[in-house]
mmCIF file of C-alpha atoms and ligand atoms in Angstrom:
data_model
loop_
_atom_site.group_PDB
_atom_site.id
_atom_site.type_symbol
_atom_site.label_atom_id
_atom_site.label_comp_id
_atom_site.label_asym_id
_atom_site.label_seq_id
_atom_site.Cartn_x
_atom_site.Cartn_y
_atom_site.Cartn_z
ATOM 1 C CA MET A 1 -25.063 -1.541 15.123
ATOM 2 C CA ARG A 2 -22.339 0.461 17.263
ATOM 3 C CA LYS A 3 -21.439 3.618 14.736
ATOM 4 C CA PHE A 4 -18.039 4.829 15.612
ATOM 5 C CA VAL A 5 -15.639 8.215 15.133
ATOM 6 C CA VAL A 6 -13.598 8.196 12.565
ATOM 7 C CA ALA A 7 -10.737 10.524 11.573
ATOM 8 C CA VAL A 8 -8.800 10.587 8.598
ATOM 9 C CA VAL A 9 -5.526 12.619 9.166
ATOM 10 C CA GLY A 10 -4.013 14.063 6.057
ATOM 11 C CA ALA A 11 -7.996 13.706 4.457
ATOM 12 C CA THR A 12 -7.057 15.655 1.387
ATOM 13 C CA GLY A 13 -4.209 13.709 0.132
ATOM 14 C CA ALA A 14 -4.082 11.049 -2.550
ATOM 15 C CA VAL A 15 -4.494 8.488 -0.344
ATOM 16 C CA GLY A 16 -6.657 10.418 2.348
ATOM 17 C CA GLU A 17 -9.305 10.839 -0.342
ATOM 18 C CA GLU A 18 -9.467 6.917 -1.084
ATOM 19 C CA MET A 19 -9.663 5.846 2.039
ATOM 20 C CA ILE A 20 -13.036 8.390 3.198
ATOM 21 C CA GLU A 21 -13.962 6.848 -0.663
ATOM 22 C CA ILE A 22 -13.450 3.239 0.584
ATOM 23 C CA LEU A 23 -15.035 4.108 3.795
ATOM 24 C CA LYS A 24 -18.182 5.188 2.209
ATOM 25 C CA GLU A 25 -18.155 2.167 -0.524
ATOM 26 C CA VAL A 26 -18.212 -0.253 2.722
ATOM 27 C CA ASP A 27 -20.418 1.426 4.356
ATOM 28 C CA PHE A 28 -18.589 1.809 7.492
ATOM 29 C CA PRO A 29 -20.414 2.172 10.450
ATOM 30 C CA ILE A 30 -19.239 6.030 11.053
ATOM 31 C CA SER A 31 -21.537 8.278 13.681
ATOM 32 C CA GLU A 32 -19.310 11.184 12.900
ATOM 33 C CA LEU A 33 -16.282 11.699 9.846
ATOM 34 C CA VAL A 34 -13.421 14.306 11.185
ATOM 35 C CA PRO A 35 -11.332 14.803 8.567
ATOM 36 C CA LEU A 36 -7.775 16.503 9.264
ATOM 37 C CA ALA A 37 -5.260 18.250 7.910
ATOM 38 C CA SER A 38 -3.090 20.944 7.538
ATOM 39 C CA SER A 39 -3.921 24.753 7.756
ATOM 40 C CA ARG A 40 -4.186 25.063 4.096
ATOM 41 C CA SER A 41 -6.834 22.798 4.348
ATOM 42 C CA ALA A 42 -8.766 23.697 6.806
ATOM 43 C CA GLY A 43 -12.407 24.912 6.597
ATOM 44 C CA GLY A 44 -12.855 22.755 3.192
ATOM 45 C CA THR A 45 -15.407 20.450 3.228
ATOM 46 C CA VAL A 46 -15.738 16.171 2.313
ATOM 47 C CA GLU A 47 -18.683 14.473 1.236
ATOM 48 C CA PHE A 48 -19.872 11.775 3.454
ATOM 49 C CA GLY A 49 -23.051 10.002 3.894
ATOM 50 C CA GLU A 50 -24.962 13.284 2.442
ATOM 51 C CA LYS A 51 -23.327 15.292 5.007
ATOM 52 C CA GLU A 52 -20.455 17.840 4.044
ATOM 53 C CA TRP A 53 -18.050 17.280 6.943
ATOM 54 C CA THR A 54 -15.319 20.666 7.901
ATOM 55 C CA VAL A 55 -11.724 19.567 7.268
ATOM 56 C CA SER A 56 -10.113 20.738 10.304
ATOM 57 C CA GLU A 57 -6.178 21.586 11.069
ATOM 58 C CA LEU A 58 -4.524 18.269 12.555
ATOM 59 C CA THR A 59 -3.126 19.846 16.580
ATOM 60 C CA GLU A 60 -2.692 17.915 19.437
ATOM 61 C CA ASP A 61 -5.523 18.382 20.729
ATOM 62 C CA SER A 62 -8.036 17.259 17.840
ATOM 63 C CA PHE A 63 -8.550 13.739 18.619
ATOM 64 C CA SER A 64 -9.448 14.760 22.346
ATOM 65 C CA GLU A 65 -11.563 17.535 20.827
ATOM 66 C CA PHE A 66 -14.214 15.313 18.626
ATOM 67 C CA GLY A 67 -13.902 11.975 21.091
ATOM 68 C CA VAL A 68 -11.884 9.977 18.090
ATOM 69 C CA GLU A 69 -12.253 6.964 18.237
ATOM 70 C CA ILE A 70 -10.327 5.140 15.042
ATOM 71 C CA ALA A 71 -7.535 7.417 13.412
ATOM 72 C CA LEU A 72 -6.521 6.737 9.569
ATOM 73 C CA PHE A 73 -3.511 8.233 9.710
ATOM 74 C CA SER A 74 -1.825 9.176 5.961
ATOM 75 C CA ALA A 75 -0.257 12.264 6.265
ATOM 76 C CA GLY A 76 4.193 11.741 6.301
ATOM 77 C CA GLY A 77 6.188 9.546 8.817
ATOM 78 C CA SER A 78 6.836 12.818 11.129
ATOM 79 C CA ILE A 79 3.059 13.677 11.147
ATOM 80 C CA SER A 80 3.013 9.791 12.331
ATOM 81 C CA GLU A 81 5.709 10.095 14.716
ATOM 82 C CA LYS A 82 4.382 13.591 15.967
ATOM 83 C CA TYR A 83 0.658 12.847 16.625
ATOM 84 C CA ALA A 84 -0.225 9.426 16.949
ATOM 85 C CA PRO A 85 0.264 9.175 20.363
ATOM 86 C CA TYR A 86 -1.938 11.836 21.316
ATOM 87 C CA ALA A 87 -4.845 9.479 19.613
ATOM 88 C CA VAL A 88 -3.984 6.507 21.469
ATOM 89 C CA GLU A 89 -3.763 8.757 24.522
ATOM 90 C CA ALA A 90 -7.045 10.024 23.423
ATOM 91 C CA GLY A 91 -8.202 6.604 23.450
ATOM 92 C CA ALA A 92 -7.841 5.915 19.714
ATOM 93 C CA VAL A 93 -6.818 3.042 17.764
ATOM 94 C CA VAL A 94 -4.253 4.404 15.028
ATOM 95 C CA ILE A 95 -4.255 2.707 11.755
ATOM 96 C CA ASP A 96 -1.249 4.386 10.430
ATOM 97 C CA ASN A 97 -0.354 4.180 6.693
ATOM 98 C CA THR A 98 3.025 5.762 6.915
ATOM 99 C CA SER A 99 6.960 3.890 7.742
ATOM 100 C CA HIS A 100 7.255 5.246 10.749
ATOM 101 C CA PHE A 101 6.032 2.258 13.160
ATOM 102 C CA ARG A 102 5.814 -0.449 11.041
ATOM 103 C CA MET A 103 8.795 -2.544 11.686
ATOM 104 C CA GLU A 104 9.055 -1.480 15.776
ATOM 105 C CA LYS A 105 8.351 -5.107 17.805
ATOM 106 C CA ASP A 106 5.199 -3.800 19.730
ATOM 107 C CA ILE A 107 3.722 -2.816 16.235
ATOM 108 C CA PRO A 108 1.658 -5.074 14.321
ATOM 109 C CA LEU A 109 2.142 -5.088 10.805
ATOM 110 C CA VAL A 110 -1.063 -6.444 8.952
ATOM 111 C CA VAL A 111 -2.199 -7.496 5.683
ATOM 112 C CA PRO A 112 -5.927 -8.982 6.716
ATOM 113 C CA GLU A 113 -5.643 -11.798 3.780
ATOM 114 C CA VAL A 114 -2.279 -12.423 5.723
ATOM 115 C CA ASN A 115 -1.876 -11.624 9.279
ATOM 116 C CA PRO A 116 -5.375 -10.955 10.693
ATOM 117 C CA ASP A 117 -5.009 -12.253 13.968
ATOM 118 C CA ASP A 118 -1.771 -9.669 14.709
ATOM 119 C CA ILE A 119 -4.290 -6.846 14.951
ATOM 120 C CA PHE A 120 -4.967 -8.694 18.007
ATOM 121 C CA ASP A 121 -1.484 -9.014 19.529
ATOM 122 C CA TRP A 122 -1.225 -8.647 23.020
ATOM 123 C CA ARG A 123 2.021 -5.886 22.507
ATOM 124 C CA ASN A 124 -0.101 -3.885 20.628
ATOM 125 C CA ARG A 125 0.024 -0.415 21.966
ATOM 126 C CA GLY A 126 -2.491 0.972 20.349
ATOM 127 C CA ILE A 127 -0.582 1.877 16.762
ATOM 128 C CA ILE A 128 -1.701 -0.914 13.452
ATOM 129 C CA ALA A 129 0.701 -0.287 11.007
ATOM 130 C CA ASN A 130 -0.329 -0.863 7.263
ATOM 131 C CA PRO A 131 2.593 -1.937 5.392
ATOM 132 C CA ASN A 132 3.919 -0.653 1.928
ATOM 133 C CA CYS A 133 2.154 -0.291 -1.093
ATOM 134 C CA SER A 134 4.756 -2.655 -2.859
ATOM 135 C CA THR A 135 4.608 -4.968 -0.345
ATOM 136 C CA ILE A 136 0.594 -5.716 0.467
ATOM 137 C CA GLN A 137 0.250 -7.009 -3.155
ATOM 138 C CA MET A 138 2.967 -9.081 -3.128
ATOM 139 C CA VAL A 139 2.300 -10.942 0.691
ATOM 140 C CA GLN A 140 -1.111 -11.167 -0.454
ATOM 141 C CA VAL A 141 0.043 -13.544 -3.537
ATOM 142 C CA LEU A 142 2.854 -15.580 -1.550
ATOM 143 C CA LYS A 143 0.816 -16.217 1.576
ATOM 144 C CA PRO A 144 -1.208 -18.920 -0.141
ATOM 145 C CA LEU A 145 2.190 -19.903 -1.854
ATOM 146 C CA GLN A 146 3.776 -20.742 1.535
ATOM 147 C CA LYS A 147 2.550 -23.956 1.406
ATOM 148 C CA TYR A 148 4.935 -24.543 -1.572
ATOM 149 C CA GLY A 149 7.656 -23.856 1.108
ATOM 150 C CA LEU A 150 9.217 -20.694 0.158
ATOM 151 C CA GLU A 151 12.844 -20.166 -0.271
ATOM 152 C CA ARG A 152 13.683 -17.064 -1.770
ATOM 153 C CA VAL A 153 11.750 -14.143 -3.260
ATOM 154 C CA ASP A 154 13.139 -12.311 -6.372
ATOM 155 C CA VAL A 155 10.913 -8.650 -6.958
ATOM 156 C CA SER A 156 11.660 -5.726 -9.174
ATOM 157 C CA THR A 157 8.742 -3.173 -8.820
ATOM 158 C CA TYR A 158 7.403 -0.714 -11.801
ATOM 159 C CA GLN A 159 5.713 1.811 -9.226
ATOM 160 C CA ALA A 160 3.485 4.582 -10.327
ATOM 161 C CA THR A 161 3.929 8.202 -8.949
ATOM 162 C CA SER A 162 0.528 8.296 -6.893
ATOM 163 C CA GLY A 163 3.163 6.436 -4.669
ATOM 164 C CA ALA A 164 4.875 9.933 -4.103
ATOM 165 C CA GLY A 165 1.568 12.018 -3.151
ATOM 166 C CA LYS A 166 -0.663 13.805 -5.288
ATOM 167 C CA GLU A 167 1.808 17.158 -6.114
ATOM 168 C CA ALA A 168 4.333 13.867 -7.551
ATOM 169 C CA MET A 169 1.342 12.609 -9.997
ATOM 170 C CA GLU A 170 0.963 16.525 -11.134
ATOM 171 C CA GLU A 171 4.800 16.529 -11.816
ATOM 172 C CA LEU A 172 4.167 13.503 -14.089
ATOM 173 C CA GLY A 173 1.278 15.597 -15.791
ATOM 174 C CA ASN A 174 2.969 18.692 -16.354
ATOM 175 C CA GLN A 175 6.116 17.325 -18.109
ATOM 176 C CA MET A 176 4.479 15.685 -20.636
ATOM 177 C CA LYS A 177 2.324 18.523 -21.016
ATOM 178 C CA ASP A 178 6.139 20.437 -21.445
ATOM 179 C CA PHE A 179 7.060 17.636 -23.638
ATOM 180 C CA PHE A 180 4.384 18.368 -26.615
ATOM 181 C CA GLU A 181 5.279 22.098 -26.096
ATOM 182 C CA PHE A 182 8.790 21.050 -26.889
ATOM 183 C CA LYS A 183 10.527 22.451 -23.039
ATOM 184 C CA LEU A 184 10.663 19.480 -21.324
ATOM 185 C CA ASP A 185 14.201 19.444 -20.859
ATOM 186 C CA LYS A 186 13.617 23.110 -18.694
ATOM 187 C CA SER A 187 10.637 20.851 -16.783
ATOM 188 C CA PRO A 188 10.928 21.587 -13.400
ATOM 189 C CA HIS A 189 11.476 18.044 -11.249
ATOM 190 C CA GLU A 190 10.586 18.131 -7.881
ATOM 191 C CA GLN A 191 9.066 15.208 -6.689
ATOM 192 C CA PHE A 192 11.724 12.802 -8.281
ATOM 193 C CA PRO A 193 15.470 13.011 -8.262
ATOM 194 C CA HIS A 194 15.034 12.618 -12.205
ATOM 195 C CA GLN A 195 12.544 13.539 -14.942
ATOM 196 C CA ILE A 196 9.848 11.614 -14.182
ATOM 197 C CA ALA A 197 8.028 11.284 -18.193
ATOM 198 C CA LEU A 198 9.326 9.613 -20.973
ATOM 199 C CA ASN A 199 12.041 8.540 -18.189
ATOM 200 C CA VAL A 200 11.937 5.597 -15.985
ATOM 201 C CA ILE A 201 14.228 6.203 -12.305
ATOM 202 C CA PRO A 202 15.665 3.196 -10.696
ATOM 203 C CA GLN A 203 15.537 5.088 -7.370
ATOM 204 C CA ILE A 204 12.346 5.337 -4.772
ATOM 205 C CA ASP A 205 13.650 7.073 -1.391
ATOM 206 C CA LYS A 206 16.629 7.255 -0.349
ATOM 207 C CA PHE A 207 19.849 5.180 -0.109
ATOM 208 C CA MET A 208 20.943 3.181 2.422
ATOM 209 C CA GLU A 209 24.414 1.609 4.006
ATOM 210 C CA SER A 210 23.165 -1.819 2.059
ATOM 211 C CA ASP A 211 23.497 -0.126 -1.394
ATOM 212 C CA TYR A 212 19.414 -1.070 -1.391
ATOM 213 C CA THR A 213 17.196 2.022 -1.551
ATOM 214 C CA LYS A 214 14.700 2.570 1.771
ATOM 215 C CA GLU A 215 11.627 1.238 -0.183
ATOM 216 C CA GLU A 216 13.645 -1.450 -1.197
ATOM 217 C CA GLU A 217 14.336 -2.643 2.881
ATOM 218 C CA LYS A 218 10.863 -2.012 3.012
ATOM 219 C CA MET A 219 9.723 -4.500 0.628
ATOM 220 C CA ILE A 220 12.499 -7.139 2.186
ATOM 221 C CA PHE A 221 11.763 -6.439 5.828
ATOM 222 C CA GLU A 222 8.077 -5.874 5.881
ATOM 223 C CA THR A 223 7.718 -9.058 4.320
ATOM 224 C CA GLN A 224 9.749 -11.293 6.941
ATOM 225 C CA LYS A 225 7.649 -9.258 9.518
ATOM 226 C CA ILE A 226 3.700 -9.964 7.470
ATOM 227 C CA LEU A 227 5.293 -13.670 7.133
ATOM 228 C CA GLY A 228 6.789 -14.279 10.058
ATOM 229 C CA MET A 229 9.871 -15.802 8.514
ATOM 230 C CA ASP A 230 12.883 -14.829 7.544
ATOM 231 C CA LEU A 231 13.133 -15.235 3.993
ATOM 232 C CA PRO A 232 15.717 -14.135 1.712
ATOM 233 C CA VAL A 233 14.495 -11.137 -0.727
ATOM 234 C CA SER A 234 15.797 -8.908 -2.868
ATOM 235 C CA ALA A 235 13.951 -5.862 -4.417
ATOM 236 C CA THR A 236 14.960 -3.087 -7.170
ATOM 237 C CA CYS A 237 12.209 -0.573 -6.770
ATOM 238 C CA VAL A 238 11.967 1.202 -9.938
ATOM 239 C CA ARG A 239 9.194 4.240 -10.425
ATOM 240 C CA VAL A 240 7.986 4.799 -13.819
ATOM 241 C CA PRO A 241 5.425 7.448 -15.366
ATOM 242 C CA THR A 242 2.331 5.702 -14.877
ATOM 243 C CA LEU A 243 -0.202 7.576 -12.739
ATOM 244 C CA ARG A 244 -1.920 4.242 -10.769
ATOM 245 C CA GLY A 245 -1.345 1.095 -10.461
ATOM 246 C CA HIS A 246 2.219 -0.961 -9.295
ATOM 247 C CA GLY A 247 3.348 -3.832 -11.620
ATOM 248 C CA GLU A 248 5.977 -6.390 -9.069
ATOM 249 C CA SER A 249 7.660 -8.899 -12.048
ATOM 250 C CA VAL A 250 8.165 -11.360 -9.119
ATOM 251 C CA THR A 251 10.745 -14.785 -8.390
ATOM 252 C CA VAL A 252 9.886 -17.532 -6.439
ATOM 253 C CA ARG A 253 11.874 -20.528 -5.481
ATOM 254 C CA PHE A 254 10.368 -22.943 -3.374
ATOM 255 C CA ALA A 255 12.220 -26.382 -1.716
ATOM 256 C CA ASP A 256 10.429 -28.625 -4.370
ATOM 257 C CA GLU A 257 9.222 -28.682 -7.974
ATOM 258 C CA VAL A 258 5.876 -26.850 -8.152
ATOM 259 C CA ASP A 259 3.367 -27.015 -10.934
ATOM 260 C CA ALA A 260 2.025 -23.440 -12.528
ATOM 261 C CA ASP A 261 -1.178 -25.141 -13.478
ATOM 262 C CA GLU A 262 -1.869 -25.678 -9.815
ATOM 263 C CA VAL A 263 -0.755 -22.794 -8.332
ATOM 264 C CA ARG A 264 -3.218 -20.406 -10.732
ATOM 265 C CA GLU A 265 -5.961 -22.305 -9.853
ATOM 266 C CA LEU A 266 -4.820 -21.962 -5.869
ATOM 267 C CA LEU A 267 -4.364 -18.142 -6.650
ATOM 268 C CA ARG A 268 -8.026 -18.249 -8.243
ATOM 269 C CA VAL A 269 -9.422 -19.438 -5.017
ATOM 270 C CA SER A 270 -7.454 -17.401 -2.725
ATOM 271 C CA PRO A 271 -8.943 -13.967 -0.976
ATOM 272 C CA ASN A 272 -8.745 -10.932 -2.932
ATOM 273 C CA LEU A 273 -6.496 -11.749 -5.957
ATOM 274 C CA ILE A 274 -7.774 -12.415 -9.478
ATOM 275 C CA VAL A 275 -5.838 -14.578 -11.999
ATOM 276 C CA VAL A 276 -5.506 -13.028 -15.149
ATOM 277 C CA ASP A 277 -3.930 -15.659 -17.266
ATOM 278 C CA GLU A 278 -4.338 -15.956 -21.024
ATOM 279 C CA PRO A 279 -1.377 -15.379 -22.879
ATOM 280 C CA GLU A 280 -3.129 -16.370 -26.147
ATOM 281 C CA GLU A 281 -5.368 -13.750 -25.866
ATOM 282 C CA SER A 282 -2.677 -10.569 -24.521
ATOM 283 C CA ALA A 283 -5.085 -11.074 -20.946
ATOM 284 C CA TYR A 284 -2.836 -10.149 -18.398
ATOM 285 C CA PRO A 285 -2.439 -7.249 -15.260
ATOM 286 C CA MET A 286 -1.970 -4.168 -16.098
ATOM 287 C CA PRO A 287 -2.016 -0.939 -13.828
ATOM 288 C CA VAL A 288 -4.850 0.209 -16.198
ATOM 289 C CA VAL A 289 -7.009 -3.047 -15.342
ATOM 290 C CA ALA A 290 -6.237 -2.518 -11.685
ATOM 291 C CA THR A 291 -6.861 1.157 -11.249
ATOM 292 C CA GLY A 292 -9.995 2.145 -8.822
ATOM 293 C CA LYS A 293 -10.320 -1.866 -8.058
ATOM 294 C CA ASP A 294 -9.607 -3.309 -4.705
ATOM 295 C CA GLU A 295 -8.218 -6.911 -5.589
ATOM 296 C CA THR A 296 -4.654 -7.748 -6.545
ATOM 297 C CA PHE A 297 -4.487 -8.929 -10.191
ATOM 298 C CA VAL A 298 -1.941 -12.652 -10.883
ATOM 299 C CA GLY A 299 -0.652 -13.285 -14.338
ATOM 300 C CA ARG A 300 2.108 -14.457 -16.240
ATOM 301 C CA ILE A 301 2.262 -16.783 -14.108
ATOM 302 C CA ARG A 302 4.736 -19.790 -15.766
ATOM 303 C CA SER A 303 7.882 -22.201 -14.644
ATOM 304 C CA ASP A 304 11.446 -20.956 -14.949
ATOM 305 C CA LEU A 305 12.779 -23.018 -17.530
ATOM 306 C CA TYR A 306 15.423 -24.722 -16.269
ATOM 307 C CA ASP A 307 14.553 -24.804 -12.614
ATOM 308 C CA LYS A 308 11.120 -26.281 -11.637
ATOM 309 C CA ARG A 309 11.834 -25.206 -8.606
ATOM 310 C CA ILE A 310 10.923 -21.532 -10.398
ATOM 311 C CA LEU A 311 7.986 -19.816 -10.478
ATOM 312 C CA HIS A 312 7.456 -16.402 -12.088
ATOM 313 C CA LEU A 313 4.575 -13.946 -11.476
ATOM 314 C CA TRP A 314 3.434 -10.953 -12.682
ATOM 315 C CA ILE A 315 1.128 -8.832 -10.183
ATOM 316 C CA VAL A 316 -0.610 -5.718 -10.384
ATOM 317 C CA ALA A 317 -2.631 -3.947 -7.945
ATOM 318 C CA ASP A 318 -3.574 -0.009 -7.428
ATOM 319 C CA ASN A 319 -1.314 1.342 -4.456
ATOM 320 C CA LEU A 320 -4.099 4.114 -3.235
ATOM 321 C CA ARG A 321 -6.604 1.324 -2.926
ATOM 322 C CA VAL A 322 -4.962 -2.294 -2.426
ATOM 323 C CA GLY A 323 -1.888 -0.893 -1.306
ATOM 324 C CA ALA A 324 -3.069 1.883 1.123
ATOM 325 C CA ALA A 325 -6.698 3.111 1.900
ATOM 326 C CA THR A 326 -7.821 -0.545 1.175
ATOM 327 C CA ASN A 327 -5.827 -2.104 3.389
ATOM 328 C CA ALA A 328 -6.522 0.360 5.686
ATOM 329 C CA VAL A 329 -10.280 0.407 6.033
ATOM 330 C CA ARG A 330 -10.199 -3.813 6.243
ATOM 331 C CA ILE A 331 -7.323 -3.584 9.209
ATOM 332 C CA ALA A 332 -10.943 -1.277 10.576
ATOM 333 C CA GLN A 333 -13.245 -3.508 10.015
ATOM 334 C CA LYS A 334 -11.757 -6.436 11.316
ATOM 335 C CA TRP A 335 -10.820 -4.724 14.239
ATOM 336 C CA ILE A 336 -14.064 -3.221 15.363
ATOM 337 C CA GLU A 337 -14.946 -6.800 14.723
ATOM 338 C CA GLU A 338 -13.958 -7.438 18.352
ATOM 339 C CA GLN A 339 -15.571 -4.456 19.710
ATOM 340 C CA VAL A 340 -18.722 -4.916 21.625
HETATM 341 P P1 A2P L 1 -2.764 19.477 2.929
HETATM 342 O O1 A2P L 1 -3.459 19.166 2.119
HETATM 343 O O2 A2P L 1 -3.398 20.337 3.954
HETATM 344 O O3 A2P L 1 -1.683 19.893 2.389
HETATM 345 P P2 A2P L 1 -0.505 14.109 -0.571
HETATM 346 O O4 A2P L 1 0.258 12.592 -0.128
HETATM 347 O O5 A2P L 1 -1.006 13.398 -1.425
HETATM 348 O O6 A2P L 1 0.840 14.323 -0.818
HETATM 349 O O7 A2P L 1 -0.855 14.151 0.603
HETATM 350 C C1 A2P L 1 -0.357 14.395 2.141
HETATM 351 C C2 A2P L 1 -1.724 14.578 3.034
HETATM 352 O O8 A2P L 1 -0.974 15.588 3.973
HETATM 353 C C3 A2P L 1 -2.824 15.894 2.853
HETATM 354 O O9 A2P L 1 -3.793 15.661 3.258
HETATM 355 C C4 A2P L 1 -1.753 16.901 3.382
HETATM 356 O O10 A2P L 1 -3.021 18.084 3.827
HETATM 357 C C5 A2P L 1 -1.465 15.904 4.563
HETATM 358 N N1 A2P L 1 -0.598 16.876 5.620
HETATM 359 C C6 A2P L 1 0.749 17.465 4.944
HETATM 360 N N2 A2P L 1 1.649 18.343 6.062
HETATM 361 C C7 A2P L 1 0.488 17.729 7.252
HETATM 362 C C8 A2P L 1 0.651 18.667 8.248
HETATM 363 N N3 A2P L 1 1.609 19.318 8.790
HETATM 364 N N4 A2P L 1 -0.505 18.461 9.010
HETATM 365 C C9 A2P L 1 -1.918 18.109 8.578
HETATM 366 N N5 A2P L 1 -1.668 17.190 7.818
HETATM 367 C C10 A2P L 1 -0.850 17.559 7.109
#
């Protein structure tokens, strides 16, 4: 089998580390791993395939120098904006985890369980975008429900700190420590607009003209692009003091009445979904259940009390895996299937 030179841009970050872990787990055909990060991490090493690979500083020449064929980017939007074109110029396919290119017309925005063929869209300019973490887990569930005629989706999220990177997770940890030392009021917050320990913050990213946040707009417009329909969606995105695993309370309105039992059975056989829905056993998806997993967990599936066209669901997935690294690696796996 042909093997590929694979670069991970942001290899030392929360998502980058997860990407390397998943490449190992799926036994991705790699001839050479090229871990790239800032000058701060250059010279460090990453273990992969019984070898240690040295982390190099990302430069404009990194991709041509190492002959990179697949470049997984997760070092922030401005890094992708500047360096993805150099990767493409060097002949690599870019799979970009940032939001920078997502809404551009000639950039496919892909969740392999939903719209895998978009990877090969003729307009593709060599960059495939990985959607927002909260969008991915929601569209994986909405896709099988599309056959009932989706009319509207309302979602509230409960998003873990790791969505904001490693330093954000550390900030939560430091604040918790400060709480037990009775100095939480003096604990600094740099990663979030407010204290995150023992708090919830109904703001992720900046506010837009629409009065929605950028994160909320991402969920709305990305969902429409991936599902290929002008579906009315509203989102309220909330940061909660967990480390990993985003929760979502989702309300879906359909054209006709739907049966919750039938939906439960349909979701049970849908790709990469696990239904955990036994309320009498207190069994439902939670971040601690989803952490470290590559599936999306769905439960609390129930009909609305007043309108049988409305269904309520609770969805949880590991944001670093399903919502980022796993999706990116699945895109790469799909892409190599077509390379002979
Ligand atoms: P580094 O560790 O050298 O700073 P996270 O999302 O967990 O905060 O991780 C961000 C990732 O992006 C890290 O791997 C980080 O590398 C990388 N990164 C940040 N700034 C740059 C940069 N200017 N050039 C290359 N990589 C960068």
